Short mmCIF file of C-alpha atoms and ligand atoms in Angstrom, two decimals:
data_model
loop_
_atom_site.label_atom_id
_atom_site.label_comp_id
_atom_site.label_asym_id
_atom_site.label_seq_id
_atom_site.Cartn_x
_atom_site.Cartn_y
_atom_site.Cartn_z
CA MET O 1 -7.40 -21.47 -16.41
CA GLU O 2 -9.37 -19.71 -19.05
CA LEU O 3 -11.93 -16.92 -19.04
CA ARG O 4 -14.19 -16.31 -22.00
CA ALA O 5 -16.12 -13.05 -22.38
CA VAL O 6 -16.38 -12.50 -18.65
CA SER O 7 -18.25 -9.33 -17.64
CA LYS O 8 -19.04 -7.93 -14.20
CA ARG O 9 -21.02 -4.87 -13.23
CA PHE O 10 -21.32 -3.23 -9.85
CA GLY O 11 -24.43 -1.04 -9.93
CA GLY O 12 -23.59 1.64 -12.51
CA VAL O 13 -19.95 0.58 -12.87
CA GLN O 14 -18.96 -1.82 -15.61
CA ALA O 15 -15.92 -3.28 -13.82
CA LEU O 16 -15.11 -5.91 -16.44
CA ARG O 17 -16.27 -6.18 -20.04
CA ASP O 18 -15.91 -9.32 -22.23
CA VAL O 19 -12.59 -10.33 -20.73
CA ASP O 20 -10.80 -13.21 -22.43
CA LEU O 21 -7.85 -14.60 -20.56
CA ALA O 22 -5.89 -17.83 -20.98
CA VAL O 23 -3.32 -18.77 -18.34
CA ARG O 24 -1.08 -21.76 -18.87
CA GLN O 25 -0.50 -24.17 -16.05
CA GLY O 26 2.74 -23.50 -14.18
CA SER O 27 3.16 -20.07 -15.66
CA ILE O 28 3.49 -16.72 -13.86
CA HIS O 29 0.95 -14.46 -15.51
CA ALA O 30 0.77 -10.77 -14.69
CA LEU O 31 -2.29 -8.52 -14.63
CA VAL O 32 -1.45 -4.80 -14.83
CA GLY O 33 -3.57 -1.66 -15.28
CA GLU O 34 -4.53 1.65 -13.78
CA ASN O 35 -6.32 1.97 -10.44
CA GLY O 36 -9.87 0.82 -11.04
CA ALA O 37 -9.04 -1.02 -14.27
CA GLY O 38 -10.59 -4.21 -12.89
CA LYS O 39 -7.58 -6.31 -11.76
CA SER O 40 -8.81 -7.12 -8.28
CA THR O 41 -12.36 -7.85 -9.58
CA LEU O 42 -10.85 -10.28 -12.04
CA GLY O 43 -8.74 -11.90 -9.34
CA LYS O 44 -11.77 -12.20 -7.05
CA ILE O 45 -13.92 -13.75 -9.77
CA ILE O 46 -11.21 -16.41 -10.40
CA ALA O 47 -10.97 -17.11 -6.71
CA GLY O 48 -14.69 -17.32 -6.05
CA ALA O 49 -15.05 -14.06 -4.09
CA HIS O 50 -17.24 -12.46 -6.80
CA ARG O 51 -19.56 -14.04 -9.32
CA HIS O 52 -19.35 -12.84 -12.89
CA ASP O 53 -22.52 -11.70 -14.56
CA SER O 54 -21.87 -13.39 -17.86
CA GLY O 55 -19.19 -15.34 -19.68
CA GLU O 56 -17.44 -18.54 -18.81
CA MET O 57 -14.59 -19.73 -16.62
CA LEU O 58 -12.79 -22.96 -17.29
CA VAL O 59 -10.26 -24.80 -15.18
CA ASP O 60 -8.44 -27.65 -16.92
CA GLY O 61 -10.90 -27.24 -19.76
CA ARG O 62 -13.91 -27.85 -17.50
CA PRO O 63 -16.45 -25.11 -16.89
CA VAL O 64 -16.53 -23.96 -13.29
CA ALA O 65 -18.75 -21.54 -11.26
CA TYR O 66 -17.53 -21.01 -7.73
CA GLY O 67 -20.09 -19.74 -5.30
CA SER O 68 -17.59 -18.75 -2.64
CA PRO O 69 -13.83 -18.58 -1.92
CA ARG O 70 -14.26 -21.83 0.01
CA GLU O 71 -15.48 -23.63 -3.11
CA ALA O 72 -12.64 -22.17 -5.16
CA LEU O 73 -10.15 -23.27 -2.48
CA ALA O 74 -11.59 -26.81 -2.48
CA ASP O 75 -10.90 -26.78 -6.25
CA GLY O 76 -7.29 -25.66 -5.70
CA ILE O 77 -7.53 -21.90 -6.14
CA ALA O 78 -6.42 -19.46 -3.47
CA LEU O 79 -6.35 -15.64 -3.35
CA ILE O 80 -3.92 -13.41 -1.57
CA ALA O 81 -6.17 -10.33 -1.37
CA GLN O 82 -5.05 -6.75 -1.77
CA GLU O 83 -6.42 -6.00 1.69
CA LEU O 84 -5.05 -8.62 4.11
CA SER O 85 -7.57 -10.96 5.71
CA LEU O 86 -5.90 -12.51 8.66
CA VAL O 87 -7.28 -13.34 12.10
CA PRO O 88 -5.43 -10.91 14.36
CA GLY O 89 -5.97 -12.83 17.60
CA LEU O 90 -4.59 -16.13 16.29
CA SER O 91 -0.92 -16.97 16.15
CA VAL O 92 1.14 -16.82 12.97
CA MET O 93 1.18 -20.61 12.80
CA GLU O 94 -2.52 -20.91 13.22
CA ASN O 95 -3.24 -18.32 10.56
CA VAL O 96 -0.92 -20.00 8.16
CA LEU O 97 -2.36 -23.45 8.70
CA LEU O 98 -6.00 -22.40 9.07
CA GLY O 99 -8.13 -24.78 7.05
CA THR O 100 -5.28 -27.06 6.00
CA GLU O 101 -5.03 -30.72 6.85
CA ALA O 102 -2.56 -30.08 9.64
CA HIS O 103 -4.96 -27.69 11.23
CA ARG O 104 -8.02 -29.86 10.83
CA LEU O 105 -6.29 -32.36 13.02
CA GLY O 106 -6.60 -29.60 15.52
CA MET O 107 -4.69 -28.58 18.57
CA LEU O 108 -4.60 -32.29 19.39
CA ASP O 109 -1.81 -32.67 17.01
CA ALA O 110 0.28 -29.67 17.77
CA ARG O 111 3.35 -31.56 16.72
CA THR O 112 2.07 -32.09 13.16
CA MET O 113 1.27 -28.40 12.91
CA ARG O 114 4.65 -27.40 14.14
CA ARG O 115 6.39 -29.78 11.74
CA ARG O 116 4.35 -28.49 8.81
CA PHE O 117 5.11 -24.88 9.84
CA GLY O 118 8.81 -25.74 10.09
CA GLU O 119 8.74 -27.06 6.51
CA LEU O 120 7.13 -23.90 5.31
CA GLU O 121 9.63 -21.83 7.16
CA GLU O 122 12.28 -23.32 4.93
CA LEU O 123 11.07 -20.73 2.44
CA GLY O 124 12.99 -18.25 4.54
CA PHE O 125 10.38 -15.87 5.73
CA ASN O 126 11.55 -15.87 9.30
CA LEU O 127 8.23 -15.52 11.04
CA PRO O 128 7.67 -16.19 14.75
CA ALA O 129 5.26 -19.16 15.00
CA ASP O 130 3.51 -18.28 18.23
CA VAL O 131 3.08 -14.50 18.11
CA PRO O 132 -0.44 -13.17 17.47
CA VAL O 133 -0.70 -11.89 13.95
CA GLY O 134 -2.35 -8.69 15.10
CA SER O 135 0.85 -7.61 16.77
CA LEU O 136 3.02 -7.95 13.65
CA ARG O 137 4.00 -5.07 11.44
CA MET O 138 2.39 -4.86 8.02
CA ALA O 139 5.21 -6.48 6.11
CA ASP O 140 5.19 -9.53 8.28
CA GLN O 141 1.43 -9.81 8.08
CA GLN O 142 1.81 -9.81 4.33
CA LYS O 143 4.31 -12.63 4.61
CA VAL O 144 1.88 -14.61 6.73
CA GLU O 145 -0.76 -14.17 4.07
CA ILE O 146 1.67 -15.44 1.37
CA LEU O 147 2.78 -18.38 3.49
CA ARG O 148 -0.88 -19.30 4.07
CA ALA O 149 -1.53 -19.54 0.32
CA VAL O 150 1.56 -21.69 -0.12
CA ALA O 151 0.55 -23.93 2.82
CA ARG O 152 -2.73 -24.76 1.12
CA GLU O 153 -0.89 -26.46 -1.69
CA VAL O 154 -3.24 -25.15 -4.28
CA ARG O 155 -2.76 -25.28 -8.05
CA LEU O 156 -3.46 -21.62 -8.74
CA ILE O 157 -2.71 -18.65 -6.60
CA VAL O 158 -3.97 -15.16 -7.41
CA MET O 159 -1.60 -12.61 -5.72
CA ASP O 160 -3.06 -9.16 -5.59
CA GLU O 161 -0.19 -6.70 -4.93
CA PRO O 162 1.68 -9.05 -2.55
CA THR O 163 4.80 -6.86 -2.29
CA THR O 164 3.31 -3.49 -1.28
CA SER O 165 4.66 -3.71 2.28
CA LEU O 166 7.78 -5.67 1.63
CA THR O 167 11.36 -4.47 1.45
CA PRO O 168 13.20 -5.10 -1.84
CA ASP O 169 14.94 -7.94 -0.05
CA GLU O 170 11.76 -9.50 1.12
CA ALA O 171 10.22 -9.05 -2.31
CA GLU O 172 13.16 -10.88 -3.85
CA ARG O 173 12.60 -13.75 -1.46
CA LEU O 174 8.91 -13.79 -2.44
CA PHE O 175 9.92 -13.96 -6.11
CA ALA O 176 12.07 -16.94 -5.33
CA VAL O 177 9.09 -18.64 -3.65
CA ILE O 178 6.85 -17.82 -6.60
CA ARG O 179 9.35 -19.23 -9.13
CA ASP O 180 9.71 -22.31 -7.02
CA GLN O 181 5.94 -22.81 -6.86
CA ALA O 182 5.62 -22.29 -10.56
CA ALA O 183 8.40 -24.79 -11.23
CA ARG O 184 6.31 -27.31 -9.25
CA GLY O 185 3.42 -26.66 -11.57
CA THR O 186 1.48 -24.13 -9.52
CA THR O 187 -0.01 -21.37 -11.68
CA ILE O 188 0.42 -17.82 -10.39
CA ILE O 189 -1.61 -14.82 -11.44
CA TYR O 190 0.35 -11.83 -10.26
CA ILE O 191 -1.24 -8.40 -9.89
CA SER O 192 1.10 -5.45 -9.38
CA HIS O 193 1.91 -1.81 -10.12
CA ALA O 194 5.66 -2.49 -9.83
CA LEU O 195 6.16 -2.92 -13.55
CA GLU O 196 9.89 -3.61 -13.48
CA SER O 197 9.42 -6.61 -11.18
CA VAL O 198 6.48 -7.68 -13.33
CA LEU O 199 8.73 -7.90 -16.35
CA GLU O 200 11.46 -9.68 -14.34
CA LEU O 201 9.16 -12.22 -12.75
CA CYS O 202 6.38 -12.99 -15.15
CA GLU O 203 6.21 -14.80 -18.47
CA GLU O 204 3.03 -13.27 -19.79
CA VAL O 205 1.50 -9.88 -19.12
CA THR O 206 -2.13 -8.91 -19.62
CA VAL O 207 -2.93 -5.21 -19.63
CA LEU O 208 -6.42 -4.13 -18.54
CA ARG O 209 -7.90 -0.74 -19.19
CA ASP O 210 -11.37 0.30 -18.11
CA GLY O 211 -12.39 -3.29 -17.57
CA GLN O 212 -11.22 -4.53 -20.93
CA VAL O 213 -8.22 -6.48 -22.00
CA VAL O 214 -5.90 -4.26 -24.08
CA ARG O 215 -3.52 -7.11 -24.90
CA THR O 216 -1.70 -10.15 -23.61
CA THR O 217 1.96 -10.49 -24.56
CA PRO O 218 5.06 -12.31 -23.47
CA ALA O 219 6.99 -10.21 -20.91
CA ALA O 220 10.15 -10.70 -22.87
CA ARG O 221 8.68 -8.58 -25.66
CA GLN O 222 7.66 -5.73 -23.30
CA THR O 223 9.19 -2.62 -21.77
CA VAL O 224 8.00 -0.63 -18.83
CA GLU O 225 7.21 2.34 -21.07
CA GLY O 226 5.26 0.13 -23.42
CA LEU O 227 3.20 -1.20 -20.57
CA VAL O 228 2.49 2.25 -19.19
CA THR O 229 1.33 3.47 -22.57
CA ALA O 230 -0.97 0.47 -22.94
CA MET O 231 -2.32 0.98 -19.37
CA ILE O 232 -3.13 4.65 -19.65
CA GLY O 233 -3.64 5.00 -23.35
CA ARG O 234 -0.94 7.67 -23.72
CA SER O 235 2.70 7.96 -22.92
CA LEU O 236 3.84 9.48 -19.64
CA GLY O 237 6.79 11.90 -19.58
CA ALA O 238 9.08 12.22 -16.63
CA ILE O 239 7.60 10.59 -13.54
CA PHE O 240 9.15 12.97 -11.05
CA PRO O 241 8.53 16.70 -11.16
CA PRO O 242 11.59 18.96 -10.91
CA LYS O 243 12.66 19.84 -7.34
CA GLN O 244 11.89 23.34 -6.22
CA PRO O 245 14.07 24.12 -3.23
CA PRO O 246 12.44 26.03 -0.38
CA ALA O 247 13.12 29.78 -0.18
CA SER O 248 16.43 30.42 1.62
CA ASP O 249 14.65 32.47 4.27
CA ALA O 250 11.72 30.06 4.69
CA PRO O 251 10.82 29.83 8.40
CA VAL O 252 10.91 26.54 10.32
CA VAL O 253 7.34 25.24 10.47
CA LEU O 254 7.85 21.94 12.32
CA SER O 255 10.50 21.51 14.97
CA VAL O 256 10.94 18.23 16.85
CA ARG O 257 13.39 17.84 19.76
CA GLY O 258 14.37 14.74 21.68
CA LEU O 259 11.46 12.62 20.50
CA ALA O 260 11.13 9.23 22.10
CA THR O 261 8.27 6.75 21.75
CA SER O 262 7.13 3.70 23.65
CA GLY O 263 8.60 1.74 20.71
CA TRP O 264 12.25 2.25 19.97
CA VAL O 265 12.48 5.77 18.71
CA ARG O 266 15.01 7.70 20.86
CA GLY O 267 16.52 11.18 20.76
CA VAL O 268 15.13 12.18 17.39
CA SER O 269 15.40 15.90 16.59
CA PHE O 270 14.89 17.74 13.29
CA ASP O 271 13.35 20.80 11.67
CA VAL O 272 11.29 21.11 8.56
CA ARG O 273 10.96 24.51 6.92
CA GLY O 274 7.95 25.81 5.00
CA GLY O 275 8.23 24.64 1.42
CA GLU O 276 10.57 21.86 2.39
CA ILE O 277 10.08 18.13 1.79
CA LEU O 278 12.08 16.20 4.35
CA GLY O 279 12.49 12.54 3.54
CA LEU O 280 12.65 9.87 6.19
CA ALA O 281 14.51 6.87 4.79
CA GLY O 282 15.44 3.63 6.46
CA LEU O 283 14.41 0.00 6.54
CA ILE O 284 10.91 -1.01 7.35
CA GLY O 285 10.73 -1.16 11.14
CA SER O 286 13.52 1.40 11.60
CA GLY O 287 11.11 3.75 13.39
CA ARG O 288 9.94 5.97 10.55
CA SER O 289 6.22 5.32 11.00
CA GLU O 290 6.57 5.59 14.77
CA ILE O 291 7.94 9.10 14.37
CA ALA O 292 5.10 9.95 12.04
CA ARG O 293 2.46 8.65 14.37
CA ALA O 294 4.08 10.27 17.45
CA ILE O 295 4.06 13.70 15.84
CA ALA O 296 0.48 13.26 14.69
CA GLY O 297 -0.70 12.26 18.13
CA ALA O 298 -1.48 8.72 17.10
CA GLU O 299 1.21 7.17 19.28
CA ARG O 300 2.28 8.10 22.76
CA ARG O 301 5.39 10.17 23.17
CA GLU O 302 7.68 9.23 26.06
CA ALA O 303 9.74 12.34 25.64
CA GLY O 304 10.30 15.26 23.34
CA THR O 305 8.80 18.53 22.32
CA ILE O 306 7.06 19.67 19.17
CA GLU O 307 6.89 23.23 17.91
CA ILE O 308 4.68 24.38 15.04
CA ASP O 309 5.45 27.80 13.58
CA GLN O 310 7.93 28.27 16.47
CA GLN O 311 5.19 27.80 19.11
CA PRO O 312 5.45 24.84 21.48
CA VAL O 313 2.30 22.69 21.04
CA ARG O 314 0.70 19.95 22.96
CA ILE O 315 -0.27 17.08 20.68
CA ASN O 316 -1.54 14.08 22.55
CA SER O 317 -4.25 12.86 20.21
CA PRO O 318 -4.93 12.91 16.49
CA ARG O 319 -7.69 15.46 17.16
CA GLU O 320 -5.21 17.83 18.76
CA ALA O 321 -2.83 17.28 15.88
CA VAL O 322 -5.51 18.26 13.33
CA ARG O 323 -6.29 21.36 15.36
CA ARG O 324 -2.56 22.30 15.32
CA GLY O 325 -2.41 21.84 11.56
CA VAL O 326 -0.70 18.49 11.50
CA ALA O 327 -2.11 15.84 9.11
CA LEU O 328 -0.98 12.26 8.85
CA LEU O 329 -1.48 10.21 5.77
CA PRO O 330 -1.06 6.83 7.53
CA GLU O 331 0.69 3.72 6.29
CA SER O 332 -2.36 1.48 6.42
CA ARG O 333 -5.48 2.91 4.94
CA LYS O 334 -7.56 0.05 6.27
CA ALA O 335 -6.43 0.10 9.82
CA GLN O 336 -5.74 3.78 10.37
CA GLY O 337 -6.95 5.90 7.53
CA LEU O 338 -10.45 5.30 6.33
CA VAL O 339 -13.85 4.17 7.60
CA LEU O 340 -14.40 1.80 4.74
CA GLY O 341 -18.15 1.43 5.28
CA ASN O 342 -18.74 5.16 5.13
CA SER O 343 -19.14 7.28 2.00
CA VAL O 344 -16.36 9.15 0.22
CA LEU O 345 -18.11 12.34 1.30
CA ASP O 346 -18.06 11.44 4.99
CA ASN O 347 -14.47 10.16 4.92
CA VAL O 348 -13.09 13.22 3.28
CA THR O 349 -14.83 15.66 5.62
CA LEU O 350 -14.66 13.63 8.83
CA PRO O 351 -11.90 15.65 10.47
CA HIS O 352 -13.22 18.96 9.14
CA MET O 353 -16.94 18.83 9.87
CA HIS O 354 -16.82 22.05 11.94
CA ALA O 355 -15.91 23.91 8.76
CA PHE O 356 -19.09 22.74 7.07
CA GLN O 357 -21.50 23.64 9.86
CA ARG O 358 -23.36 26.79 10.79
CA GLY O 359 -25.36 26.71 14.01
CA GLY O 360 -25.36 22.95 14.16
CA VAL O 361 -26.63 22.64 10.55
CA VAL O 362 -24.46 20.86 8.02
CA LEU O 363 -23.99 22.86 4.80
CA ARG O 364 -24.51 19.94 2.49
CA SER O 365 -23.97 21.60 -0.85
CA ARG O 366 -20.83 23.41 0.33
CA GLN O 367 -19.58 20.05 1.73
CA ARG O 368 -20.30 18.25 -1.51
CA ALA O 369 -18.76 20.93 -3.69
CA ARG O 370 -15.57 20.99 -1.67
CA VAL O 371 -15.25 17.24 -1.65
CA GLN O 372 -15.81 17.08 -5.43
CA GLU O 373 -13.10 19.73 -5.86
CA VAL O 374 -10.41 17.91 -3.88
CA CYS O 375 -11.33 14.49 -5.29
CA ASP O 376 -10.90 15.95 -8.77
CA GLN O 377 -7.56 17.45 -7.64
CA VAL O 378 -6.16 14.08 -6.62
CA GLY O 379 -7.96 12.21 -9.38
CA VAL O 380 -10.23 9.98 -7.30
CA ARG O 381 -12.28 7.85 -9.68
CA ALA O 382 -15.59 7.21 -7.88
CA PRO O 383 -18.97 6.72 -9.51
CA THR O 384 -20.57 8.80 -6.74
CA LEU O 385 -19.41 10.63 -3.64
CA SER O 386 -22.16 8.99 -1.63
CA GLY O 387 -20.95 5.46 -2.32
CA SER O 388 -19.01 3.59 0.33
CA VAL O 389 -15.19 3.73 0.17
CA SER O 390 -15.06 -0.06 0.31
CA SER O 391 -16.41 -0.26 -3.18
CA LEU O 392 -13.50 1.77 -4.64
CA SER O 393 -10.40 0.08 -6.02
CA GLY O 394 -7.40 0.02 -3.74
CA GLY O 395 -5.58 2.89 -5.43
CA ASN O 396 -8.65 5.07 -5.38
CA GLN O 397 -8.98 4.50 -1.67
CA GLN O 398 -5.50 5.81 -1.26
CA LYS O 399 -6.44 8.90 -3.18
CA VAL O 400 -9.48 9.42 -0.96
CA MET O 401 -7.11 9.56 2.01
CA PHE O 402 -5.18 12.27 0.29
CA ALA O 403 -8.30 14.16 -0.49
CA LYS O 404 -9.24 14.05 3.15
CA TRP O 405 -6.20 16.11 4.10
CA LEU O 406 -6.40 18.47 1.25
CA CYS O 407 -9.88 19.42 2.14
CA ARG O 408 -8.38 21.82 4.62
CA PRO O 409 -4.71 22.07 3.95
CA PRO O 410 -2.56 21.53 7.07
CA ARG O 411 0.66 23.29 8.02
CA VAL O 412 2.54 20.00 8.27
CA LEU O 413 1.73 17.03 6.12
CA ILE O 414 3.20 13.70 7.16
CA ALA O 415 2.96 11.29 4.24
CA ASP O 416 3.70 7.67 5.19
CA GLU O 417 3.90 5.60 2.00
CA PRO O 418 1.69 7.99 0.06
CA THR O 419 1.76 6.02 -3.15
CA ARG O 420 1.31 2.49 -1.88
CA GLY O 421 -0.87 0.63 -4.31
CA VAL O 422 -1.41 3.47 -6.74
CA ASP O 423 -0.80 3.24 -10.45
CA VAL O 424 1.99 5.08 -12.33
CA ALA O 425 -0.26 7.90 -13.54
CA ALA O 426 -1.66 8.45 -10.08
CA LYS O 427 1.82 8.31 -8.58
CA HIS O 428 2.80 11.06 -10.91
CA ALA O 429 -0.25 13.10 -9.80
CA ILE O 430 0.61 12.56 -6.14
CA TYR O 431 4.19 13.65 -6.71
CA GLU O 432 2.99 16.80 -8.36
CA LEU O 433 0.56 17.38 -5.48
CA LEU O 434 3.30 17.02 -2.88
CA VAL O 435 5.64 19.34 -4.72
CA GLY O 436 2.77 21.83 -5.26
CA LEU O 437 1.79 21.77 -1.62
CA ALA O 438 5.36 22.41 -0.55
CA ALA O 439 5.63 25.25 -3.01
CA ARG O 440 2.69 26.82 -1.24
CA GLY O 441 4.62 26.80 2.02
CA MET O 442 3.57 23.52 3.64
CA ALA O 443 6.19 21.53 5.55
CA ILE O 444 6.20 17.93 4.36
CA LEU O 445 7.62 14.88 6.02
CA LEU O 446 7.82 12.07 3.45
CA ILE O 447 8.27 8.40 4.30
CA SER O 448 8.60 5.87 1.56
CA SER O 449 10.08 2.39 1.15
CA GLU O 450 10.55 3.27 -2.49
CA LEU O 451 13.93 4.91 -2.10
CA GLU O 452 13.69 6.52 -5.49
CA GLU O 453 10.65 8.51 -4.29
CA VAL O 454 12.49 9.89 -1.33
CA LEU O 455 15.61 10.66 -3.35
CA GLU O 456 13.69 12.36 -6.15
CA LEU O 457 11.29 14.37 -4.05
CA ALA O 458 12.91 15.29 -0.76
CA HIS O 459 15.20 18.28 -0.34
CA ARG O 460 16.92 16.64 2.56
CA VAL O 461 16.92 13.06 3.83
CA LEU O 462 17.20 11.73 7.33
CA VAL O 463 18.15 8.05 7.46
CA MET O 464 16.76 6.10 10.41
CA ARG O 465 18.29 3.01 11.88
CA ARG O 466 16.99 1.21 14.88
CA GLY O 467 14.91 4.11 16.16
CA ARG O 468 17.62 6.71 15.82
CA ILE O 469 18.76 9.14 13.18
CA ALA O 470 21.78 7.46 11.57
CA GLY O 471 22.61 10.42 9.41
CA GLU O 472 21.41 13.34 7.35
CA LEU O 473 22.01 13.77 3.67
CA ASP O 474 21.56 16.96 1.64
CA GLN O 475 22.65 15.31 -1.51
CA ALA O 476 20.36 12.47 -2.50
CA ASP O 477 22.60 9.47 -2.92
CA GLU O 478 21.22 5.95 -2.90
CA LYS O 479 24.41 4.29 -1.79
CA ALA O 480 24.87 6.66 1.14
CA VAL O 481 21.30 6.14 2.27
CA LEU O 482 21.71 2.34 2.16
CA ARG O 483 25.04 2.46 4.04
CA LEU O 484 23.42 4.45 6.83
CA ALA O 485 20.26 2.37 6.87
CA PHE O 486 22.16 -0.87 7.17
CA GLY O 487 24.64 0.65 9.60
CA THR O 488 27.72 -0.10 7.50
CA ALA O 489 29.01 3.50 7.89
CA GLU O 490 29.84 5.71 10.81
CA PRO O 491 27.06 8.25 11.59
CA GLN O 492 27.85 11.48 9.67
CA SER O 493 28.58 14.77 11.26
CA GLY O 494 25.06 15.89 10.35
CA ALA O 495 23.62 13.34 12.78
CA ARG O 496 22.28 14.72 15.98
N1 LIG Q 501 -17.64 -4.22 -4.25
C1 LIG Q 501 -17.70 -3.25 -5.21
N2 LIG Q 501 -18.84 -2.51 -5.29
C2 LIG Q 501 -18.96 -1.52 -6.20
N3 LIG Q 501 -17.93 -1.20 -7.09
C3 LIG Q 501 -16.86 -1.94 -7.07
C4 LIG Q 501 -16.69 -2.99 -6.07
N4 LIG Q 501 -15.42 -3.52 -6.24
C5 LIG Q 501 -14.88 -2.85 -7.31
N5 LIG Q 501 -15.72 -1.93 -7.77
C6 LIG Q 501 -15.44 -1.01 -8.91
O1 LIG Q 501 -14.97 -1.75 -9.99
C7 LIG Q 501 -13.96 -1.12 -10.69
C8 LIG Q 501 -12.72 -2.00 -10.73
O2 LIG Q 501 -12.16 -2.06 -9.39
P1 LIG Q 501 -10.96 -3.03 -8.99
O3 LIG Q 501 -10.86 -3.03 -7.52
O4 LIG Q 501 -11.08 -4.34 -9.73
O5 LIG Q 501 -9.69 -2.19 -9.66
P2 LIG Q 501 -8.15 -2.51 -9.61
O6 LIG Q 501 -7.68 -2.67 -11.02
O7 LIG Q 501 -7.88 -3.63 -8.70
O8 LIG Q 501 -7.51 -1.13 -9.04
P3 LIG Q 501 -6.34 -0.89 -8.00
O9 LIG Q 501 -5.06 -0.81 -8.78
O10 LIG Q 501 -6.64 0.50 -7.50
O11 LIG Q 501 -6.33 -1.91 -6.96
C9 LIG Q 501 -13.72 0.21 -9.98
O12 LIG Q 501 -14.42 1.18 -10.65
C10 LIG Q 501 -14.34 0.00 -8.58
O13 LIG Q 501 -14.81 1.19 -8.06
MG1 LIG Q 502 -6.97 -3.76 -6.87
#
């Protein structure tokens, strides 16, 4: 696959400029770059989801111009998009086989479908065939998406951040699948912010910056630091800011007792003091997000009490949570966090409109000034605040979600995977933000599947396992967290 001088403009934004890219058949080729660098746009052009304005695309030396993803697919090119695109009402098997030969035979030949699905399952993804996709957790949905691309037996797959919801284990399994596909001659274009895995998995790496190719080099000749410098045009010092422990007399801001959810969270109790970052570690599905949502009124509590600033509070809806000063940065920005069709302006101020109104009149200039201020603070790169959030790159959407909660700082910030999909420089900015907010007295509950984030940022870590607190650690220690998360150690004395 080859691109020659490909350019693409969205209104006033030059998303890609004269991009040259040559990808060898059967190779695993990475695309890296900051949020908004143009990676997804490039992937979508290759897979027929966008048309380039100028330049040429060649497949097997033959010029192609796909008018739609369907045309690209017919020519053997599939895209695993950054935002998943599954049909929630259909089963896992149907989603995976949608549009393939086995599916075209229809329900009439359920046996063929089942056999084909069985073959695919040998990849080791352990997905239930008959469960509706909508009821699966994010990580499993991501696996369905991957399996679907593999099922289509295409010759080129563009994977746009396929591992963002996967555990390290699951990601390793995906890498095995990718290597296997490549060995069979399938070409893989792999887009990711996880630079270490990029170097481990890929043969060639192309760095994009502001829509232009900075360079393409063999991965073997690259280091993470070198890539970062090429991506952001400068070198980045320490990623994690130094820890600032909360004042020894800092009052408890959030107190949770005996929390139980309709899921499997039971008997969860903990306190978070002002200025403290409490980490919630554990495997995906261990109940961390359930706790987050239950405290923020987004999931029903079966039992348990919540106190904010030592006052018992009733939080039975997200609206009540906001009023009590509890903000949730949810795990899935698409499903829970943002109204993608609305503007940046509206999304950021949605929960706070009362603060920008006087006598029923919206104070537009005040609203705009405040939104600009918080967007600058978190480094949102948006051409205009009035543009829809859906036109921003994935990482910038994540930053808009952050801006939304900073607009009126809460007492308690629950951050569930706050850096999912954001580039290294933005990660750094988000870490500094979290540390800065804590320093100003906010209580922060931090959930992350990147263990390093929890260990480097949190002052204390609770490890969840199967809906319960398996232990509490004051000293960040990776091995101890993993032992507790996997249940290979007795609960510690700190466990309640
Ligand atoms: N549909 C669209 N309408 C308008 N602008 C768009 C659209 N899609 C992308 N853009 C803009 O094009 C630029 C490149 O975006 P793109 O999504 O390709 O970035 P990316 O490298 O994938 O970033 P990320 O790491 O955040 O996913 C950004 O400035 C983005 O705002
Ligand atoms: Mg992207």
